Amino acid sequence: MSSGMIIGITGGIGSGKSVMSRIIRLNGFPVYDCDSEARRIMHENIDVREGLCDMLGNEVYDANGNLDRGFMSRCIFTDTEKRKLVNSLVHNAVRKDFLDYCNIVDSPAVFCESAILSTSGFDSFCDAIWLVEASENIRIGRVIARNNLSVEEIRHRMKSQEGEFSKLPPSKTIVIVNDGNTPVLGFVLKMLDEYKRMEL
């Protein structure tokens, strides 16, 4: 694997972790987006496709071979055991894909963005974790501006994520307040500059 550091980027819905990832990419560092890569893997990876069909039925993929995310959600929403099996299958495949990715990139630091860094097990091999936070009102405002979700739906998603971040190891977790007032950019650029110096 690359000798560079692995830094996790996480935070709840509307916290601004994707904006953080864009800043990092613009400054020349690779960022692995776990959510989008998981979608790609569920579409392309034969073992994962077969595993999902075995667990949920062939209907989990439509006639064009595309994952029916609505069908999958309905299958696992009320079935805790099935949800654990699906998550285990997908998380394991994403972890392997990320570690393969680390082997081919040449960078003093590799970032991985995930809202479920702890649940997916990514926190175990991160050298540092950036936890992006903002107040509930700010987060709700951001999500409403970009998504067609009601305040109730947004609060429900926030509630479902509450326990995720308390599990992160405090010794390597850096909290970044992204409330629009705290100067985040300067901190991020300073940290990235430190990572670049490690390569010298």
mmCIF file with all atom_site columns, N, CA, C and O in Angstrom, residues 53-108:
data_model
loop_
_atom_site.group_PDB
_atom_site.id
_atom_site.type_symbol
_atom_site.label_atom_id
_atom_site.label_alt_id
_atom_site.label_comp_id
_atom_site.label_asym_id
_atom_site.label_entity_id
_atom_site.label_seq_id
_atom_site.pdbx_PDB_ins_code
_atom_site.Cartn_x
_atom_site.Cartn_y
_atom_site.Cartn_z
_atom_site.occupancy
_atom_site.B_iso_or_equiv
_atom_site.pdbx_formal_charge
_atom_site.auth_seq_id
_atom_site.auth_comp_id
_atom_site.auth_asym_id
_atom_site.auth_atom_id
_atom_site.pdbx_PDB_model_num
ATOM 1   N N  . CYS A 1 53  ? -28.111 -10.657 -5.369  1.00 0.00 ? 53  CYS A N  1
ATOM 2   C CA . CYS A 1 53  ? -29.202 -11.468 -5.956  1.00 0.00 ? 53  CYS A CA 1
ATOM 3   C C  . CYS A 1 53  ? -29.542 -12.655 -5.061  1.00 0.00 ? 53  CYS A C  1
ATOM 4   O O  . CYS A 1 53  ? -30.719 -12.997 -4.884  1.00 0.00 ? 53  CYS A O  1
ATOM 5   N N  . ASP A 1 54  ? -28.533 -13.289 -4.484  1.00 0.00 ? 54  ASP A N  1
ATOM 6   C CA . ASP A 1 54  ? -28.769 -14.422 -3.580  1.00 0.00 ? 54  ASP A CA 1
ATOM 7   C C  . ASP A 1 54  ? -29.539 -13.983 -2.338  1.00 0.00 ? 54  ASP A C  1
ATOM 8   O O  . ASP A 1 54  ? -30.421 -14.691 -1.857  1.00 0.00 ? 54  ASP A O  1
ATOM 9   N N  . MET A 1 55  ? -29.197 -12.807 -1.811  1.00 0.00 ? 55  MET A N  1
ATOM 10  C CA . MET A 1 55  ? -29.825 -12.322 -0.575  1.00 0.00 ? 55  MET A CA 1
ATOM 11  C C  . MET A 1 55  ? -31.215 -11.740 -0.794  1.00 0.00 ? 55  MET A C  1
ATOM 12  O O  . MET A 1 55  ? -32.118 -11.931 0.019   1.00 0.00 ? 55  MET A O  1
ATOM 13  N N  . LEU A 1 56  ? -31.374 -10.998 -1.916  1.00 0.00 ? 56  LEU A N  1
ATOM 14  C CA . LEU A 1 56  ? -32.598 -10.204 -2.099  1.00 0.00 ? 56  LEU A CA 1
ATOM 15  C C  . LEU A 1 56  ? -33.460 -10.653 -3.263  1.00 0.00 ? 56  LEU A C  1
ATOM 16  O O  . LEU A 1 56  ? -34.602 -10.207 -3.398  1.00 0.00 ? 56  LEU A O  1
ATOM 17  N N  . GLY A 1 57  ? -32.921 -11.511 -4.121  1.00 0.00 ? 57  GLY A N  1
ATOM 18  C CA . GLY A 1 57  ? -33.653 -11.930 -5.317  1.00 0.00 ? 57  GLY A CA 1
ATOM 19  C C  . GLY A 1 57  ? -33.150 -11.194 -6.549  1.00 0.00 ? 57  GLY A C  1
ATOM 20  O O  . GLY A 1 57  ? -32.588 -10.100 -6.448  1.00 0.00 ? 57  GLY A O  1
ATOM 21  N N  . ASN A 1 58  ? -33.360 -11.801 -7.706  1.00 0.00 ? 58  ASN A N  1
ATOM 22  C CA . ASN A 1 58  ? -32.860 -11.220 -8.962  1.00 0.00 ? 58  ASN A CA 1
ATOM 23  C C  . ASN A 1 58  ? -33.489 -9.864  -9.288  1.00 0.00 ? 58  ASN A C  1
ATOM 24  O O  . ASN A 1 58  ? -32.941 -9.093  -10.079 1.00 0.00 ? 58  ASN A O  1
ATOM 25  N N  . GLU A 1 59  ? -34.635 -9.565  -8.655  1.00 0.00 ? 59  GLU A N  1
ATOM 26  C CA . GLU A 1 59  ? -35.326 -8.304  -8.928  1.00 0.00 ? 59  GLU A CA 1
ATOM 27  C C  . GLU A 1 59  ? -34.544 -7.090  -8.434  1.00 0.00 ? 59  GLU A C  1
ATOM 28  O O  . GLU A 1 59  ? -34.907 -5.949  -8.739  1.00 0.00 ? 59  GLU A O  1
ATOM 29  N N  . VAL A 1 60  ? -33.484 -7.330  -7.658  1.00 0.00 ? 60  VAL A N  1
ATOM 30  C CA . VAL A 1 60  ? -32.684 -6.216  -7.151  1.00 0.00 ? 60  VAL A CA 1
ATOM 31  C C  . VAL A 1 60  ? -31.976 -5.481  -8.299  1.00 0.00 ? 60  VAL A C  1
ATOM 32  O O  . VAL A 1 60  ? -31.570 -4.327  -8.153  1.00 0.00 ? 60  VAL A O  1
ATOM 33  N N  . TYR A 1 61  ? -31.874 -6.143  -9.448  1.00 0.00 ? 61  TYR A N  1
ATOM 34  C CA . TYR A 1 61  ? -31.366 -5.487  -10.667 1.00 0.00 ? 61  TYR A CA 1
ATOM 35  C C  . TYR A 1 61  ? -32.486 -5.486  -11.701 1.00 0.00 ? 61  TYR A C  1
ATOM 36  O O  . TYR A 1 61  ? -33.193 -6.485  -11.875 1.00 0.00 ? 61  TYR A O  1
ATOM 37  N N  . ASP A 1 62  ? -32.653 -4.354  -12.392 1.00 0.00 ? 62  ASP A N  1
ATOM 38  C CA . ASP A 1 62  ? -33.737 -4.252  -13.368 1.00 0.00 ? 62  ASP A CA 1
ATOM 39  C C  . ASP A 1 62  ? -33.358 -4.934  -14.687 1.00 0.00 ? 62  ASP A C  1
ATOM 40  O O  . ASP A 1 62  ? -32.282 -5.535  -14.807 1.00 0.00 ? 62  ASP A O  1
ATOM 41  N N  . ALA A 1 63  ? -34.237 -4.826  -15.672 1.00 0.00 ? 63  ALA A N  1
ATOM 42  C CA . ALA A 1 63  ? -34.038 -5.515  -16.951 1.00 0.00 ? 63  ALA A CA 1
ATOM 43  C C  . ALA A 1 63  ? -32.783 -5.037  -17.678 1.00 0.00 ? 63  ALA A C  1
ATOM 44  O O  . ALA A 1 63  ? -32.214 -5.761  -18.500 1.00 0.00 ? 63  ALA A O  1
ATOM 45  N N  . ASN A 1 64  ? -32.337 -3.812  -17.363 1.00 0.00 ? 64  ASN A N  1
ATOM 46  C CA . ASN A 1 64  ? -31.126 -3.274  -17.989 1.00 0.00 ? 64  ASN A CA 1
ATOM 47  C C  . ASN A 1 64  ? -29.862 -3.565  -17.182 1.00 0.00 ? 64  ASN A C  1
ATOM 48  O O  . ASN A 1 64  ? -28.775 -3.104  -17.537 1.00 0.00 ? 64  ASN A O  1
ATOM 49  N N  . GLY A 1 65  ? -30.030 -4.318  -16.091 1.00 0.00 ? 65  GLY A N  1
ATOM 50  C CA . GLY A 1 65  ? -28.876 -4.674  -15.265 1.00 0.00 ? 65  GLY A CA 1
ATOM 51  C C  . GLY A 1 65  ? -28.491 -3.624  -14.255 1.00 0.00 ? 65  GLY A C  1
ATOM 52  O O  . GLY A 1 65  ? -27.432 -3.711  -13.626 1.00 0.00 ? 65  GLY A O  1
ATOM 53  N N  . ASN A 1 66  ? -29.351 -2.605  -14.071 1.00 0.00 ? 66  ASN A N  1
ATOM 54  C CA . ASN A 1 66  ? -29.055 -1.545  -13.100 1.00 0.00 ? 66  ASN A CA 1
ATOM 55  C C  . ASN A 1 66  ? -29.649 -1.878  -11.742 1.00 0.00 ? 66  ASN A C  1
ATOM 56  O O  . ASN A 1 66  ? -30.732 -2.454  -11.647 1.00 0.00 ? 66  ASN A O  1
ATOM 57  N N  . LEU A 1 67  ? -28.926 -1.514  -10.691 1.00 0.00 ? 67  LEU A N  1
ATOM 58  C CA . LEU A 1 67  ? -29.400 -1.768  -9.338  1.00 0.00 ? 67  LEU A CA 1
ATOM 59  C C  . LEU A 1 67  ? -30.679 -0.985  -9.065  1.00 0.00 ? 67  LEU A C  1
ATOM 60  O O  . LEU A 1 67  ? -30.756 0.207   -9.316  1.00 0.00 ? 67  LEU A O  1
ATOM 61  N N  . ASP A 1 68  ? -31.691 -1.675  -8.558  1.00 0.00 ? 68  ASP A N  1
ATOM 62  C CA . ASP A 1 68  ? -32.942 -1.034  -8.163  1.00 0.00 ? 68  ASP A CA 1
ATOM 63  C C  . ASP A 1 68  ? -32.812 -0.675  -6.684  1.00 0.00 ? 68  ASP A C  1
ATOM 64  O O  . ASP A 1 68  ? -33.110 -1.474  -5.796  1.00 0.00 ? 68  ASP A O  1
ATOM 65  N N  . ARG A 1 69  ? -32.326 0.536   -6.414  1.00 0.00 ? 69  ARG A N  1
ATOM 66  C CA . ARG A 1 69  ? -32.041 0.939   -5.040  1.00 0.00 ? 69  ARG A CA 1
ATOM 67  C C  . ARG A 1 69  ? -33.317 1.007   -4.182  1.00 0.00 ? 69  ARG A C  1
ATOM 68  O O  . ARG A 1 69  ? -33.276 0.727   -2.985  1.00 0.00 ? 69  ARG A O  1
ATOM 69  N N  . GLY A 1 70  ? -34.433 1.369   -4.821  1.00 0.00 ? 70  GLY A N  1
ATOM 70  C CA . GLY A 1 70  ? -35.699 1.406   -4.086  1.00 0.00 ? 70  GLY A CA 1
ATOM 71  C C  . GLY A 1 70  ? -36.104 0.022   -3.623  1.00 0.00 ? 70  GLY A C  1
ATOM 72  O O  . GLY A 1 70  ? -36.522 -0.175  -2.476  1.00 0.00 ? 70  GLY A O  1
ATOM 73  N N  . PHE A 1 71  ? -35.965 -0.968  -4.517  1.00 0.00 ? 71  PHE A N  1
ATOM 74  C CA . PHE A 1 71  ? -36.287 -2.357  -4.180  1.00 0.00 ? 71  PHE A CA 1
ATOM 75  C C  . PHE A 1 71  ? -35.376 -2.840  -3.053  1.00 0.00 ? 71  PHE A C  1
ATOM 76  O O  . PHE A 1 71  ? -35.829 -3.472  -2.088  1.00 0.00 ? 71  PHE A O  1
ATOM 77  N N  . MET A 1 72  ? -34.075 -2.552  -3.171  1.00 0.00 ? 72  MET A N  1
ATOM 78  C CA . MET A 1 72  ? -33.128 -2.982  -2.147  1.00 0.00 ? 72  MET A CA 1
ATOM 79  C C  . MET A 1 72  ? -33.468 -2.364  -0.796  1.00 0.00 ? 72  MET A C  1
ATOM 80  O O  . MET A 1 72  ? -33.459 -3.052  0.228   1.00 0.00 ? 72  MET A O  1
ATOM 81  N N  . SER A 1 73  ? -33.792 -1.074  -0.803  1.00 0.00 ? 73  SER A N  1
ATOM 82  C CA . SER A 1 73  ? -34.137 -0.390  0.449   1.00 0.00 ? 73  SER A CA 1
ATOM 83  C C  . SER A 1 73  ? -35.357 -1.022  1.107   1.00 0.00 ? 73  SER A C  1
ATOM 84  O O  . SER A 1 73  ? -35.391 -1.204  2.325   1.00 0.00 ? 73  SER A O  1
ATOM 85  N N  . ARG A 1 74  ? -36.369 -1.351  0.285   1.00 0.00 ? 74  ARG A N  1
ATOM 86  C CA . ARG A 1 74  ? -37.584 -1.970  0.834   1.00 0.00 ? 74  ARG A CA 1
ATOM 87  C C  . ARG A 1 74  ? -37.286 -3.348  1.432   1.00 0.00 ? 74  ARG A C  1
ATOM 88  O O  . ARG A 1 74  ? -37.863 -3.736  2.442   1.00 0.00 ? 74  ARG A O  1
ATOM 89  N N  . CYS A 1 75  ? -36.367 -4.066  0.810   1.00 0.00 ? 75  CYS A N  1
ATOM 90  C CA . CYS A 1 75  ? -36.027 -5.417  1.281   1.00 0.00 ? 75  CYS A CA 1
ATOM 91  C C  . CYS A 1 75  ? -35.336 -5.401  2.638   1.00 0.00 ? 75  CYS A C  1
ATOM 92  O O  . CYS A 1 75  ? -35.547 -6.288  3.465   1.00 0.00 ? 75  CYS A O  1
ATOM 93  N N  . ILE A 1 76  ? -34.488 -4.406  2.862   1.00 0.00 ? 76  ILE A N  1
ATOM 94  C CA . ILE A 1 76  ? -33.669 -4.418  4.075   1.00 0.00 ? 76  ILE A CA 1
ATOM 95  C C  . ILE A 1 76  ? -34.169 -3.456  5.150   1.00 0.00 ? 76  ILE A C  1
ATOM 96  O O  . ILE A 1 76  ? -33.675 -3.473  6.276   1.00 0.00 ? 76  ILE A O  1
ATOM 97  N N  . PHE A 1 77  ? -35.183 -2.648  4.814   1.00 0.00 ? 77  PHE A N  1
ATOM 98  C CA . PHE A 1 77  ? -35.645 -1.611  5.748   1.00 0.00 ? 77  PHE A CA 1
ATOM 99  C C  . PHE A 1 77  ? -36.117 -2.199  7.073   1.00 0.00 ? 77  PHE A C  1
ATOM 100 O O  . PHE A 1 77  ? -35.782 -1.706  8.148   1.00 0.00 ? 77  PHE A O  1
ATOM 101 N N  . THR A 1 78  ? -36.908 -3.262  7.008   1.00 0.00 ? 78  THR A N  1
ATOM 102 C CA . THR A 1 78  ? -37.475 -3.845  8.231   1.00 0.00 ? 78  THR A CA 1
ATOM 103 C C  . THR A 1 78  ? -36.820 -5.173  8.617   1.00 0.00 ? 78  THR A C  1
ATOM 104 O O  . THR A 1 78  ? -37.211 -5.786  9.599   1.00 0.00 ? 78  THR A O  1
ATOM 105 N N  . ASP A 1 79  ? -35.849 -5.609  7.826   1.00 0.00 ? 79  ASP A N  1
ATOM 106 C CA . ASP A 1 79  ? -35.193 -6.895  8.089   1.00 0.00 ? 79  ASP A CA 1
ATOM 107 C C  . ASP A 1 79  ? -33.750 -6.622  8.546   1.00 0.00 ? 79  ASP A C  1
ATOM 108 O O  . ASP A 1 79  ? -32.843 -6.482  7.728   1.00 0.00 ? 79  ASP A O  1
ATOM 109 N N  . THR A 1 80  ? -33.560 -6.580  9.862   1.00 0.00 ? 80  THR A N  1
ATOM 110 C CA . THR A 1 80  ? -32.251 -6.227  10.419  1.00 0.00 ? 80  THR A CA 1
ATOM 111 C C  . THR A 1 80  ? -31.166 -7.195  9.988   1.00 0.00 ? 80  THR A C  1
ATOM 112 O O  . THR A 1 80  ? -30.050 -6.780  9.635   1.00 0.00 ? 80  THR A O  1
ATOM 113 N N  . GLU A 1 81  ? -31.467 -8.485  10.000  1.00 0.00 ? 81  GLU A N  1
ATOM 114 C CA . GLU A 1 81  ? -30.465 -9.490  9.641   1.00 0.00 ? 81  GLU A CA 1
ATOM 115 C C  . GLU A 1 81  ? -30.047 -9.362  8.180   1.00 0.00 ? 81  GLU A C  1
ATOM 116 O O  . GLU A 1 81  ? -28.856 -9.416  7.850   1.00 0.00 ? 81  GLU A O  1
ATOM 117 N N  . LYS A 1 82  ? -31.036 -9.160  7.327   1.00 0.00 ? 82  LYS A N  1
ATOM 118 C CA . LYS A 1 82  ? -30.734 -9.002  5.897   1.00 0.00 ? 82  LYS A CA 1
ATOM 119 C C  . LYS A 1 82  ? -29.932 -7.728  5.651   1.00 0.00 ? 82  LYS A C  1
ATOM 120 O O  . LYS A 1 82  ? -29.010 -7.710  4.829   1.00 0.00 ? 82  LYS A O  1
ATOM 121 N N  . ARG A 1 83  ? -30.261 -6.668  6.378   1.00 0.00 ? 83  ARG A N  1
ATOM 122 C CA . ARG A 1 83  ? -29.534 -5.404  6.233   1.00 0.00 ? 83  ARG A CA 1
ATOM 123 C C  . ARG A 1 83  ? -28.067 -5.574  6.648   1.00 0.00 ? 83  ARG A C  1
ATOM 124 O O  . ARG A 1 83  ? -27.163 -5.072  5.977   1.00 0.00 ? 83  ARG A O  1
ATOM 125 N N  . LYS A 1 84  ? -27.835 -6.315  7.730   1.00 0.00 ? 84  LYS A N  1
ATOM 126 C CA . LYS A 1 84  ? -26.461 -6.571  8.179   1.00 0.00 ? 84  LYS A CA 1
ATOM 127 C C  . LYS A 1 84  ? -25.676 -7.352  7.128   1.00 0.00 ? 84  LYS A C  1
ATOM 128 O O  . LYS A 1 84  ? -24.506 -7.061  6.873   1.00 0.00 ? 84  LYS A O  1
ATOM 129 N N  . LEU A 1 85  ? -26.319 -8.343  6.515   1.00 0.00 ? 85  LEU A N  1
ATOM 130 C CA . LEU A 1 85  ? -25.643 -9.162  5.504   1.00 0.00 ? 85  LEU A CA 1
ATOM 131 C C  . LEU A 1 85  ? -25.292 -8.331  4.271   1.00 0.00 ? 85  LEU A C  1
ATOM 132 O O  . LEU A 1 85  ? -24.181 -8.423  3.735   1.00 0.00 ? 85  LEU A O  1
ATOM 133 N N  . VAL A 1 86  ? -26.242 -7.504  3.831   1.00 0.00 ? 86  VAL A N  1
ATOM 134 C CA . VAL A 1 86  ? -26.002 -6.652  2.660   1.00 0.00 ? 86  VAL A CA 1
ATOM 135 C C  . VAL A 1 86  ? -24.893 -5.647  2.957   1.00 0.00 ? 86  VAL A C  1
ATOM 136 O O  . VAL A 1 86  ? -23.975 -5.458  2.153   1.00 0.00 ? 86  VAL A O  1
ATOM 137 N N  . ASN A 1 87  ? -24.963 -5.008  4.133   1.00 0.00 ? 87  ASN A N  1
ATOM 138 C CA . ASN A 1 87  ? -23.939 -4.035  4.504   1.00 0.00 ? 87  ASN A CA 1
ATOM 139 C C  . ASN A 1 87  ? -22.561 -4.676  4.589   1.00 0.00 ? 87  ASN A C  1
ATOM 140 O O  . ASN A 1 87  ? -21.567 -4.098  4.139   1.00 0.00 ? 87  ASN A O  1
ATOM 141 N N  . SER A 1 88  ? -22.507 -5.869  5.161   1.00 0.00 ? 88  SER A N  1
ATOM 142 C CA . SER A 1 88  ? -21.227 -6.569  5.270   1.00 0.00 ? 88  SER A CA 1
ATOM 143 C C  . SER A 1 88  ? -20.635 -6.859  3.895   1.00 0.00 ? 88  SER A C  1
ATOM 144 O O  . SER A 1 88  ? -19.440 -6.637  3.654   1.00 0.00 ? 88  SER A O  1
ATOM 145 N N  . LEU A 1 89  ? -21.471 -7.348  2.990   1.00 0.00 ? 89  LEU A N  1
ATOM 146 C CA . LEU A 1 89  ? -21.027 -7.650  1.625   1.00 0.00 ? 89  LEU A CA 1
ATOM 147 C C  . LEU A 1 89  ? -20.480 -6.402  0.941   1.00 0.00 ? 89  LEU A C  1
ATOM 148 O O  . LEU A 1 89  ? -19.368 -6.412  0.386   1.00 0.00 ? 89  LEU A O  1
ATOM 149 N N  . VAL A 1 90  ? -21.245 -5.325  0.984   1.00 0.00 ? 90  VAL A N  1
ATOM 150 C CA . VAL A 1 90  ? -20.856 -4.097  0.275   1.00 0.00 ? 90  VAL A CA 1
ATOM 151 C C  . VAL A 1 90  ? -19.666 -3.421  0.963   1.00 0.00 ? 90  VAL A C  1
ATOM 152 O O  . VAL A 1 90  ? -18.709 -3.006  0.299   1.00 0.00 ? 90  VAL A O  1
ATOM 153 N N  . HIS A 1 91  ? -19.695 -3.319  2.288   1.00 0.00 ? 91  HIS A N  1
ATOM 154 C CA . HIS A 1 91  ? -18.601 -2.662  3.006   1.00 0.00 ? 91  HIS A CA 1
ATOM 155 C C  . HIS A 1 91  ? -17.275 -3.381  2.786   1.00 0.00 ? 91  HIS A C  1
ATOM 156 O O  . HIS A 1 91  ? -16.230 -2.740  2.587   1.00 0.00 ? 91  HIS A O  1
ATOM 157 N N  . ASN A 1 92  ? -17.298 -4.711  2.814   1.00 0.00 ? 92  ASN A N  1
ATOM 158 C CA . ASN A 1 92  ? -16.067 -5.478  2.587   1.00 0.00 ? 92  ASN A CA 1
ATOM 159 C C  . ASN A 1 92  ? -15.506 -5.221  1.188   1.00 0.00 ? 92  ASN A C  1
ATOM 160 O O  . ASN A 1 92  ? -14.293 -5.074  1.009   1.00 0.00 ? 92  ASN A O  1
ATOM 161 N N  . ALA A 1 93  ? -16.407 -5.170  0.201   1.00 0.00 ? 93  ALA A N  1
ATOM 162 C CA . ALA A 1 93  ? -15.972 -4.929  -1.184  1.00 0.00 ? 93  ALA A CA 1
ATOM 163 C C  . ALA A 1 93  ? -15.409 -3.521  -1.345  1.00 0.00 ? 93  ALA A C  1
ATOM 164 O O  . ALA A 1 93  ? -14.412 -3.315  -2.049  1.00 0.00 ? 93  ALA A O  1
ATOM 165 N N  . VAL A 1 94  ? -16.036 -2.540  -0.688  1.00 0.00 ? 94  VAL A N  1
ATOM 166 C CA . VAL A 1 94  ? -15.566 -1.151  -0.782  1.00 0.00 ? 94  VAL A CA 1
ATOM 167 C C  . VAL A 1 94  ? -14.217 -1.005  -0.081  1.00 0.00 ? 94  VAL A C  1
ATOM 168 O O  . VAL A 1 94  ? -13.315 -0.327  -0.590  1.00 0.00 ? 94  VAL A O  1
ATOM 169 N N  . ARG A 1 95  ? -14.066 -1.639  1.088   1.00 0.00 ? 95  ARG A N  1
ATOM 170 C CA . ARG A 1 95  ? -12.781 -1.578  1.787   1.00 0.00 ? 95  ARG A CA 1
ATOM 171 C C  . ARG A 1 95  ? -11.659 -2.144  0.921   1.00 0.00 ? 95  ARG A C  1
ATOM 172 O O  . ARG A 1 95  ? -10.582 -1.548  0.808   1.00 0.00 ? 95  ARG A O  1
ATOM 173 N N  . LYS A 1 96  ? -11.898 -3.304  0.307   1.00 0.00 ? 96  LYS A N  1
ATOM 174 C CA . LYS A 1 96  ? -10.879 -3.917  -0.553  1.00 0.00 ? 96  LYS A CA 1
ATOM 175 C C  . LYS A 1 96  ? -10.561 -2.997  -1.731  1.00 0.00 ? 96  LYS A C  1
ATOM 176 O O  . LYS A 1 96  ? -9.399  -2.810  -2.098  1.00 0.00 ? 96  LYS A O  1
ATOM 177 N N  . ASP A 1 97  ? -11.593 -2.401  -2.326  1.00 0.00 ? 97  ASP A N  1
ATOM 178 C CA . ASP A 1 97  ? -11.398 -1.516  -3.466  1.00 0.00 ? 97  ASP A CA 1
ATOM 179 C C  . ASP A 1 97  ? -10.589 -0.289  -3.055  1.00 0.00 ? 97  ASP A C  1
ATOM 180 O O  . ASP A 1 97  ? -9.710  0.165   -3.794  1.00 0.00 ? 97  ASP A O  1
ATOM 181 N N  . PHE A 1 98  ? -10.869 0.246   -1.862  1.00 0.00 ? 98  PHE A N  1
ATOM 182 C CA . PHE A 1 98  ? -10.127 1.412   -1.396  1.00 0.00 ? 98  PHE A CA 1
ATOM 183 C C  . PHE A 1 98  ? -8.653  1.078   -1.163  1.00 0.00 ? 98  PHE A C  1
ATOM 184 O O  . PHE A 1 98  ? -7.764  1.850   -1.532  1.00 0.00 ? 98  PHE A O  1
ATOM 185 N N  . LEU A 1 99  ? -8.373  -0.050  -0.562  1.00 0.00 ? 99  LEU A N  1
ATOM 186 C CA . LEU A 1 99  ? -6.987  -0.435  -0.304  1.00 0.00 ? 99  LEU A CA 1
ATOM 187 C C  . LEU A 1 99  ? -6.246  -0.692  -1.619  1.00 0.00 ? 99  LEU A C  1
ATOM 188 O O  . LEU A 1 99  ? -5.062  -0.371  -1.748  1.00 0.00 ? 99  LEU A O  1
ATOM 189 N N  . ASP A 1 100 ? -6.952  -1.245  -2.602  1.00 0.00 ? 100 ASP A N  1
ATOM 190 C CA . ASP A 1 100 ? -6.358  -1.388  -3.942  1.00 0.00 ? 100 ASP A CA 1
ATOM 191 C C  . ASP A 1 100 ? -6.053  -0.010  -4.533  1.00 0.00 ? 100 ASP A C  1
ATOM 192 O O  . ASP A 1 100 ? -5.017  0.198   -5.168  1.00 0.00 ? 100 ASP A O  1
ATOM 193 N N  . TYR A 1 101 ? -6.972  0.930   -4.326  1.00 0.00 ? 101 TYR A N  1
ATOM 194 C CA . TYR A 1 101 ? -6.805  2.309   -4.797  1.00 0.00 ? 101 TYR A CA 1
ATOM 195 C C  . TYR A 1 101 ? -5.565  2.939   -4.158  1.00 0.00 ? 101 TYR A C  1
ATOM 196 O O  . TYR A 1 101 ? -4.777  3.613   -4.832  1.00 0.00 ? 101 TYR A O  1
ATOM 197 N N  . CYS A 1 102 ? -5.374  2.701   -2.863  1.00 0.00 ? 102 CYS A N  1
ATOM 198 C CA . CYS A 1 102 ? -4.208  3.245   -2.160  1.00 0.00 ? 102 CYS A CA 1
ATOM 199 C C  . CYS A 1 102 ? -2.902  2.723   -2.750  1.00 0.00 ? 102 CYS A C  1
ATOM 200 O O  . CYS A 1 102 ? -1.883  3.410   -2.711  1.00 0.00 ? 102 CYS A O  1
ATOM 201 N N  . ASN A 1 103 ? -2.932  1.529   -3.297  1.00 0.00 ? 103 ASN A N  1
ATOM 202 C CA . ASN A 1 103 ? -1.735  0.926   -3.880  1.00 0.00 ? 103 ASN A CA 1
ATOM 203 C C  . ASN A 1 103 ? -1.309  1.588   -5.187  1.00 0.00 ? 103 ASN A C  1
ATOM 204 O O  . ASN A 1 103 ? -0.147  1.480   -5.583  1.00 0.00 ? 103 ASN A O  1
ATOM 205 N N  . ILE A 1 104 ? -2.240  2.241   -5.859  1.00 0.00 ? 104 ILE A N  1
ATOM 206 C CA . ILE A 1 104 ? -1.916  2.774   -7.183  1.00 0.00 ? 104 ILE A CA 1
ATOM 207 C C  . ILE A 1 104 ? -1.753  4.294   -7.198  1.00 0.00 ? 104 ILE A C  1
ATOM 208 O O  . ILE A 1 104 ? -1.279  4.847   -8.184  1.00 0.00 ? 104 ILE A O  1
ATOM 209 N N  . VAL A 1 105 ? -2.165  4.975   -6.127  1.00 0.00 ? 105 VAL A N  1
ATOM 210 C CA . VAL A 1 105 ? -2.011  6.430   -6.105  1.00 0.00 ? 105 VAL A CA 1
ATOM 211 C C  . VAL A 1 105 ? -0.675  6.798   -5.457  1.00 0.00 ? 105 VAL A C  1
ATOM 212 O O  . VAL A 1 105 ? -0.202  6.109   -4.552  1.00 0.00 ? 105 VAL A O  1
ATOM 213 N N  . ASP A 1 106 ? -0.077  7.856   -5.952  1.00 0.00 ? 106 ASP A N  1
ATOM 214 C CA . ASP A 1 106 ? 1.190   8.335   -5.418  1.00 0.00 ? 106 ASP A CA 1
ATOM 215 C C  . ASP A 1 106 ? 0.943   9.684   -4.757  1.00 0.00 ? 106 ASP A C  1
ATOM 216 O O  . ASP A 1 106 ? 0.831   10.714  -5.438  1.00 0.00 ? 106 ASP A O  1
ATOM 217 N N  . SER A 1 107 ? 0.789   9.674   -3.442  1.00 0.00 ? 107 SER A N  1
ATOM 218 C CA . SER A 1 107 ? 0.453   10.901  -2.729  1.00 0.00 ? 107 SER A CA 1
ATOM 219 C C  . SER A 1 107 ? 0.900   10.767  -1.276  1.00 0.00 ? 107 SER A C  1
ATOM 220 O O  . SER A 1 107 ? 0.854   9.669   -0.712  1.00 0.00 ? 107 SER A O  1
ATOM 221 N N  . PRO A 1 108 ? 1.308   11.870  -0.660  1.00 0.00 ? 108 PRO A N  1
ATOM 222 C CA . PRO A 1 108 ? 1.683   11.799  0.759   1.00 0.00 ? 108 PRO A CA 1
ATOM 223 C C  . PRO A 1 108 ? 0.484   11.536  1.669   1.00 0.00 ? 108 PRO A C  1
ATOM 224 O O  . PRO A 1 108 ? 0.646   11.131  2.821   1.00 0.00 ? 108 PRO A O  1
#
